[in-house]
PDB file of C-alpha atoms in Angstrom:
ATOM      1  CA  UNK N   1     -14.057  13.009 -20.041  1.00 47.00           C
ATOM      2  CA  UNK N   2     -15.449  12.360 -23.578  1.00 48.00           C
ATOM      3  CA  UNK N   3     -13.680   9.962 -25.833  1.00 49.00           C
ATOM      4  CA  UNK N   4     -12.543  12.696 -28.494  1.00 53.00           C
ATOM      5  CA  UNK N   5     -10.255  14.477 -26.005  1.00 71.00           C
ATOM      6  CA  UNK N   6      -8.665  11.082 -25.262  1.00 74.00           C
ATOM      7  CA  UNK N   7      -5.188  10.685 -27.158  1.00 88.00           C
ATOM      8  CA  UNK N   8      -3.763   7.501 -28.708  1.00 91.00           C
ATOM      9  CA  UNK N   9      -1.372   7.570 -25.823  1.00 91.00           C
ATOM     10  CA  UNK N  10      -4.043   7.745 -23.083  1.00 92.00           C
ATOM     11  CA  UNK N  11      -5.740   4.639 -25.100  1.00 92.00           C
ATOM     12  CA  UNK N  12      -2.454   2.714 -25.104  1.00 94.00           C
ATOM     13  CA  UNK N  13      -1.795   3.457 -21.463  1.00 95.00           C
ATOM     14  CA  UNK N  14      -5.030   2.261 -20.387  1.00 95.00           C
ATOM     15  CA  UNK N  15      -4.472  -0.786 -22.429  1.00 95.00           C
ATOM     16  CA  UNK N  16      -1.388  -1.331 -20.799  1.00 96.00           C
ATOM     17  CA  UNK N  17      -2.667  -1.211 -17.252  1.00 96.00           C
ATOM     18  CA  UNK N  18      -5.556  -3.406 -17.904  1.00 94.00           C
ATOM     19  CA  UNK N  19      -3.182  -6.034 -19.495  1.00 95.00           C
ATOM     20  CA  UNK N  20      -1.290  -5.333 -16.215  1.00 95.00           C
ATOM     21  CA  UNK N  21      -4.249  -5.837 -13.806  1.00 94.00           C
ATOM     22  CA  UNK N  22      -5.294  -9.210 -15.764  1.00 93.00           C
ATOM     23  CA  UNK N  23      -1.946 -10.613 -15.416  1.00 94.00           C
ATOM     24  CA  UNK N  24      -1.872 -10.152 -11.639  1.00 92.00           C
ATOM     25  CA  UNK N  25      -2.107 -13.177  -9.740  1.00 91.00           C
ATOM     26  CA  UNK N  26      -3.581 -11.350  -6.701  1.00 87.00           C
ATOM     27  CA  UNK N  27      -6.097  -9.170  -8.421  1.00 89.00           C
ATOM     28  CA  UNK N  28      -9.461 -10.000 -10.113  1.00 86.00           C
ATOM     29  CA  UNK N  29      -9.602  -7.138 -12.779  1.00 88.00           C
ATOM     30  CA  UNK N  30     -13.142  -8.453 -13.939  1.00 87.00           C
ATOM     31  CA  UNK N  31     -14.830  -5.919 -11.925  1.00 86.00           C
ATOM     32  CA  UNK N  32     -12.356  -3.151 -12.362  1.00 92.00           C
ATOM     33  CA  UNK N  33     -12.489  -0.223 -14.953  1.00 93.00           C
ATOM     34  CA  UNK N  34      -9.382   1.673 -16.053  1.00 95.00           C
ATOM     35  CA  UNK N  35      -9.515   5.476 -17.331  1.00 94.00           C
ATOM     36  CA  UNK N  36      -6.337   7.418 -18.553  1.00 94.00           C
ATOM     37  CA  UNK N  37      -5.770  10.683 -19.080  1.00 93.00           C
ATOM     38  CA  UNK N  38      -2.199  12.393 -19.390  1.00 92.00           C
ATOM     39  CA  UNK N  39      -0.672   9.890 -17.634  1.00 93.00           C
ATOM     40  CA  UNK N  40      -3.008   9.893 -14.879  1.00 95.00           C
ATOM     41  CA  UNK N  41      -4.809   6.418 -14.246  1.00 95.00           C
ATOM     42  CA  UNK N  42      -8.222   6.159 -12.309  1.00 95.00           C
ATOM     43  CA  UNK N  43      -9.197   2.827 -11.264  1.00 95.00           C
ATOM     44  CA  UNK N  44     -13.007   2.062 -10.290  1.00 92.00           C
ATOM     45  CA  UNK N  45     -15.001  -0.556  -9.368  1.00 89.00           C
ATOM     46  CA  UNK N  46     -15.284  -3.467  -6.966  1.00 84.00           C
ATOM     47  CA  UNK N  47     -12.544  -5.431  -5.344  1.00 85.00           C
ATOM     48  CA  UNK N  48     -12.435  -8.038  -2.393  1.00 78.00           C
ATOM     49  CA  UNK N  49     -10.474  -7.965  -0.168  1.00 73.00           C
ATOM     50  CA  UNK N  50      -8.517  -4.882   0.645  1.00 73.00           C
ATOM     51  CA  UNK N  51      -5.450  -6.433  -0.250  1.00 79.00           C
ATOM     52  CA  UNK N  52      -6.559  -6.711  -3.676  1.00 86.00           C
ATOM     53  CA  UNK N  53      -7.116  -3.005  -3.834  1.00 88.00           C
ATOM     54  CA  UNK N  54      -3.597  -2.638  -2.791  1.00 88.00           C
ATOM     55  CA  UNK N  55      -2.259  -4.695  -5.168  1.00 91.00           C
ATOM     56  CA  UNK N  56      -4.327  -3.164  -8.064  1.00 92.00           C
ATOM     57  CA  UNK N  57      -2.561   0.038  -7.202  1.00 92.00           C
ATOM     58  CA  UNK N  58       0.808  -1.479  -6.964  1.00 92.00           C
ATOM     59  CA  UNK N  59       0.216  -3.213 -10.499  1.00 94.00           C
ATOM     60  CA  UNK N  60      -0.940   0.103 -11.856  1.00 95.00           C
ATOM     61  CA  UNK N  61       1.971   2.206 -10.590  1.00 94.00           C
ATOM     62  CA  UNK N  62       4.599  -0.324 -12.340  1.00 94.00           C
ATOM     63  CA  UNK N  63       3.145   0.159 -15.856  1.00 95.00           C
ATOM     64  CA  UNK N  64       5.611   2.667 -17.637  1.00 95.00           C
ATOM     65  CA  UNK N  65       4.158   6.250 -18.309  1.00 94.00           C
ATOM     66  CA  UNK N  66       1.881   6.006 -15.349  1.00 95.00           C
ATOM     67  CA  UNK N  67       2.438   9.383 -13.583  1.00 94.00           C
ATOM     68  CA  UNK N  68      -0.350   9.269 -10.621  1.00 95.00           C
ATOM     69  CA  UNK N  69      -3.076   6.702  -9.952  1.00 94.00           C
ATOM     70  CA  UNK N  70      -6.386   7.460  -8.368  1.00 93.00           C
ATOM     71  CA  UNK N  71      -7.841   4.681  -6.803  1.00 91.00           C
ATOM     72  CA  UNK N  72     -11.806   4.531  -6.574  1.00 89.00           C
ATOM     73  CA  UNK N  73     -12.237   1.132  -5.684  1.00 87.00           C
ATOM     74  CA  UNK N  74     -14.878  -0.222  -3.490  1.00 82.00           C
ATOM     75  CA  UNK N  75     -14.116  -3.073  -1.090  1.00 80.00           C
ATOM     76  CA  UNK N  76     -16.873  -5.502  -1.265  1.00 74.00           C
ATOM     77  CA  UNK N  77     -17.191  -8.128   1.652  1.00 65.00           C
ATOM     78  CA  UNK N  78     -19.253 -11.258   1.320  1.00 61.00           C
ATOM     79  CA  UNK N  79     -19.695 -11.210   4.705  1.00 65.00           C
ATOM     80  CA  UNK N  80     -19.074  -8.093   6.955  1.00 73.00           C
ATOM     81  CA  UNK N  81     -16.982  -8.423  10.274  1.00 82.00           C
ATOM     82  CA  UNK N  82     -17.089  -6.043  13.046  1.00 88.00           C
ATOM     83  CA  UNK N  83     -14.316  -3.731  13.858  1.00 90.00           C
ATOM     84  CA  UNK N  84     -13.533  -5.805  16.965  1.00 91.00           C
ATOM     85  CA  UNK N  85     -13.035  -8.890  14.582  1.00 91.00           C
ATOM     86  CA  UNK N  86     -10.956  -7.063  12.322  1.00 92.00           C
ATOM     87  CA  UNK N  87      -8.892  -5.313  15.295  1.00 93.00           C
ATOM     88  CA  UNK N  88      -8.165  -8.895  16.624  1.00 93.00           C
ATOM     89  CA  UNK N  89      -6.905 -10.139  13.672  1.00 93.00           C
ATOM     90  CA  UNK N  90      -4.601  -7.147  13.143  1.00 93.00           C
ATOM     91  CA  UNK N  91      -3.113  -7.419  16.294  1.00 91.00           C
ATOM     92  CA  UNK N  92      -2.815 -11.355  15.849  1.00 91.00           C
ATOM     93  CA  UNK N  93      -1.039 -10.501  12.415  1.00 90.00           C
ATOM     94  CA  UNK N  94       1.125  -7.656  13.731  1.00 91.00           C
ATOM     95  CA  UNK N  95       2.229  -9.846  16.981  1.00 88.00           C
ATOM     96  CA  UNK N  96       3.092 -12.920  14.533  1.00 85.00           C
ATOM     97  CA  UNK N  97       5.289 -10.569  12.035  1.00 66.00           C
ATOM     98  CA  UNK N  98       7.075  -8.486  14.483  1.00 66.00           C
ATOM     99  CA  UNK N  99      10.465  -7.560  13.545  1.00 58.00           C
ATOM    100  CA  UNK N 100      10.748  -4.717  16.217  1.00 59.00           C
ATOM    101  CA  UNK N 101      10.445  -4.969  20.030  1.00 66.00           C
ATOM    102  CA  UNK N 102       8.300  -1.481  19.697  1.00 69.00           C
ATOM    103  CA  UNK N 103       4.444  -2.096  19.660  1.00 83.00           C
ATOM    104  CA  UNK N 104       2.461  -1.037  16.716  1.00 91.00           C
ATOM    105  CA  UNK N 105      -1.291  -0.383  17.462  1.00 92.00           C
ATOM    106  CA  UNK N 106      -4.297  -1.101  15.004  1.00 94.00           C
ATOM    107  CA  UNK N 107      -7.169   1.205  15.259  1.00 94.00           C
ATOM    108  CA  UNK N 108     -10.270   0.162  13.458  1.00 95.00           C
ATOM    109  CA  UNK N 109     -13.394   2.173  12.522  1.00 93.00           C
ATOM    110  CA  UNK N 110     -16.081   1.367  10.038  1.00 89.00           C
ATOM    111  CA  UNK N 111     -13.714  -1.349   8.594  1.00 90.00           C
ATOM    112  CA  UNK N 112     -10.657   1.308   8.061  1.00 92.00           C
ATOM    113  CA  UNK N 113      -7.520  -0.048   9.426  1.00 94.00           C
ATOM    114  CA  UNK N 114      -4.800   2.714  10.888  1.00 95.00           C
ATOM    115  CA  UNK N 115      -1.584   1.533  12.072  1.00 95.00           C
ATOM    116  CA  UNK N 116       0.162   3.746  14.352  1.00 95.00           C
ATOM    117  CA  UNK N 117       3.190   3.853  16.261  1.00 93.00           C
ATOM    118  CA  UNK N 118       6.985   4.540  16.296  1.00 92.00           C
ATOM    119  CA  UNK N 119       9.577   1.960  14.666  1.00 90.00           C
ATOM    120  CA  UNK N 120      13.366   2.306  14.398  1.00 89.00           C
ATOM    121  CA  UNK N 121      13.515   1.644  10.635  1.00 88.00           C
ATOM    122  CA  UNK N 122      11.367   1.903   7.248  1.00 89.00           C
ATOM    123  CA  UNK N 123      11.912  -2.015   7.129  1.00 89.00           C
ATOM    124  CA  UNK N 124       9.793  -2.256  10.438  1.00 89.00           C
ATOM    125  CA  UNK N 125       7.008  -0.065   9.075  1.00 91.00           C
ATOM    126  CA  UNK N 126       6.910  -1.727   5.545  1.00 91.00           C
ATOM    127  CA  UNK N 127       6.528  -5.352   7.601  1.00 91.00           C
ATOM    128  CA  UNK N 128       3.935  -3.846   9.784  1.00 91.00           C
ATOM    129  CA  UNK N 129       1.987  -2.794   6.457  1.00 91.00           C
ATOM    130  CA  UNK N 130       2.507  -6.426   4.939  1.00 91.00           C
ATOM    131  CA  UNK N 131       1.651  -8.261   7.871  1.00 91.00           C
ATOM    132  CA  UNK N 132      -2.056  -6.848   8.029  1.00 92.00           C
ATOM    133  CA  UNK N 133      -2.940  -6.528   4.237  1.00 90.00           C
ATOM    134  CA  UNK N 134      -4.608  -9.594   4.128  1.00 86.00           C
ATOM    135  CA  UNK N 135      -6.843  -9.253   7.239  1.00 90.00           C
ATOM    136  CA  UNK N 136     -10.296  -9.959   6.107  1.00 87.00           C
ATOM    137  CA  UNK N 137     -12.975  -7.171   6.420  1.00 87.00           C
ATOM    138  CA  UNK N 138     -10.516  -4.290   6.114  1.00 89.00           C
ATOM    139  CA  UNK N 139     -11.933  -1.840   3.454  1.00 87.00           C
ATOM    140  CA  UNK N 140      -9.019   0.818   3.891  1.00 89.00           C
ATOM    141  CA  UNK N 141      -5.456   0.419   5.281  1.00 92.00           C
ATOM    142  CA  UNK N 142      -3.674   3.455   6.560  1.00 94.00           C
ATOM    143  CA  UNK N 143      -0.137   3.161   7.402  1.00 94.00           C
ATOM    144  CA  UNK N 144       0.717   5.922  10.235  1.00 95.00           C
ATOM    145  CA  UNK N 145       3.671   4.291  11.745  1.00 93.00           C
ATOM    146  CA  UNK N 146       6.537   6.981  12.006  1.00 92.00           C
ATOM    147  CA  UNK N 147      10.244   6.038  11.554  1.00 91.00           C
ATOM    148  CA  UNK N 148      12.390   7.168  14.460  1.00 88.00           C
ATOM    149  CA  UNK N 149      15.618   6.821  13.130  1.00 73.00           C
ATOM    150  CA  UNK N 150      17.307   9.119  10.870  1.00 68.00           C
ATOM    151  CA  UNK N 151      17.442   8.469   7.055  1.00 60.00           C
ATOM    152  CA  UNK N 152      21.252   8.620   7.316  1.00 60.00           C
ATOM    153  CA  UNK N 153      23.189   7.046  10.039  1.00 57.00           C
ATOM    154  CA  UNK N 154      26.974   6.769  10.197  1.00 57.00           C
ATOM    155  CA  UNK N 155      28.157   3.426   9.817  1.00 58.00           C
ATOM    156  CA  UNK N 156      30.957   2.068  12.418  1.00 54.00           C
ATOM    157  CA  UNK N 157      31.834   3.544  16.124  1.00 56.00           C
ATOM    158  CA  UNK N 158      31.732   7.277  16.155  1.00 54.00           C
ATOM    159  CA  UNK N 159      35.264   7.879  16.692  1.00 53.00           C
ATOM    160  CA  UNK N 160      36.074   5.405  13.690  1.00 50.00           C
ATOM    161  CA  UNK N 161      33.767   7.961  11.500  1.00 47.00           C
ATOM    162  CA  UNK N 162      35.204  10.857  12.943  1.00 50.00           C
ATOM    163  CA  UNK N 163      38.820   9.679  12.065  1.00 49.00           C
ATOM    164  CA  UNK N 164      37.726   9.263   8.557  1.00 47.00           C
ATOM    165  CA  UNK N 165      36.014  12.572   8.219  1.00 45.00           C
ATOM    166  CA  UNK N 166      39.256  13.963   9.570  1.00 49.00           C
ATOM    167  CA  UNK N 167      41.396  12.420   7.007  1.00 53.00           C
ATOM    168  CA  UNK N 168      39.424  13.106   3.894  1.00 52.00           C
ATOM    169  CA  UNK N 169      38.701  17.044   4.961  1.00 50.00           C
TER     170      UNK N 169
END
């Protein structure tokens, strides 16, 4: 990408993202570079820990005009941890923050933490991800937890819902 192809809007968007990253309390933007082209933002550089990578992405998505985000951030760790250490910490974090009786498993391979399992609600899925976001040593977090409940479920007992549907139709 050459400077001559960038528009004023690209420069303004890049600057807005940089401001958002610098003002975010959980992001050290000193080692993050931002590129913008047509509403697509690319974040490159280094962060520590993995939660900072997620926060940088979230802060970028909240900037008006951002259409897509490419996250090419590398998680650098001051002290490498084993997958076993990471898995144990993730399991502990999931156990403490458990909102659902359904267990969620943490699988770790090469510091990539993957959450798997099935939960009844989207809230449970989000809470599981939040529980492990700050586990030290995680380079990438993948949430593959499946929500088993349908997106729409009738409110109230089935006979009440049927009565209401019969009356209005």
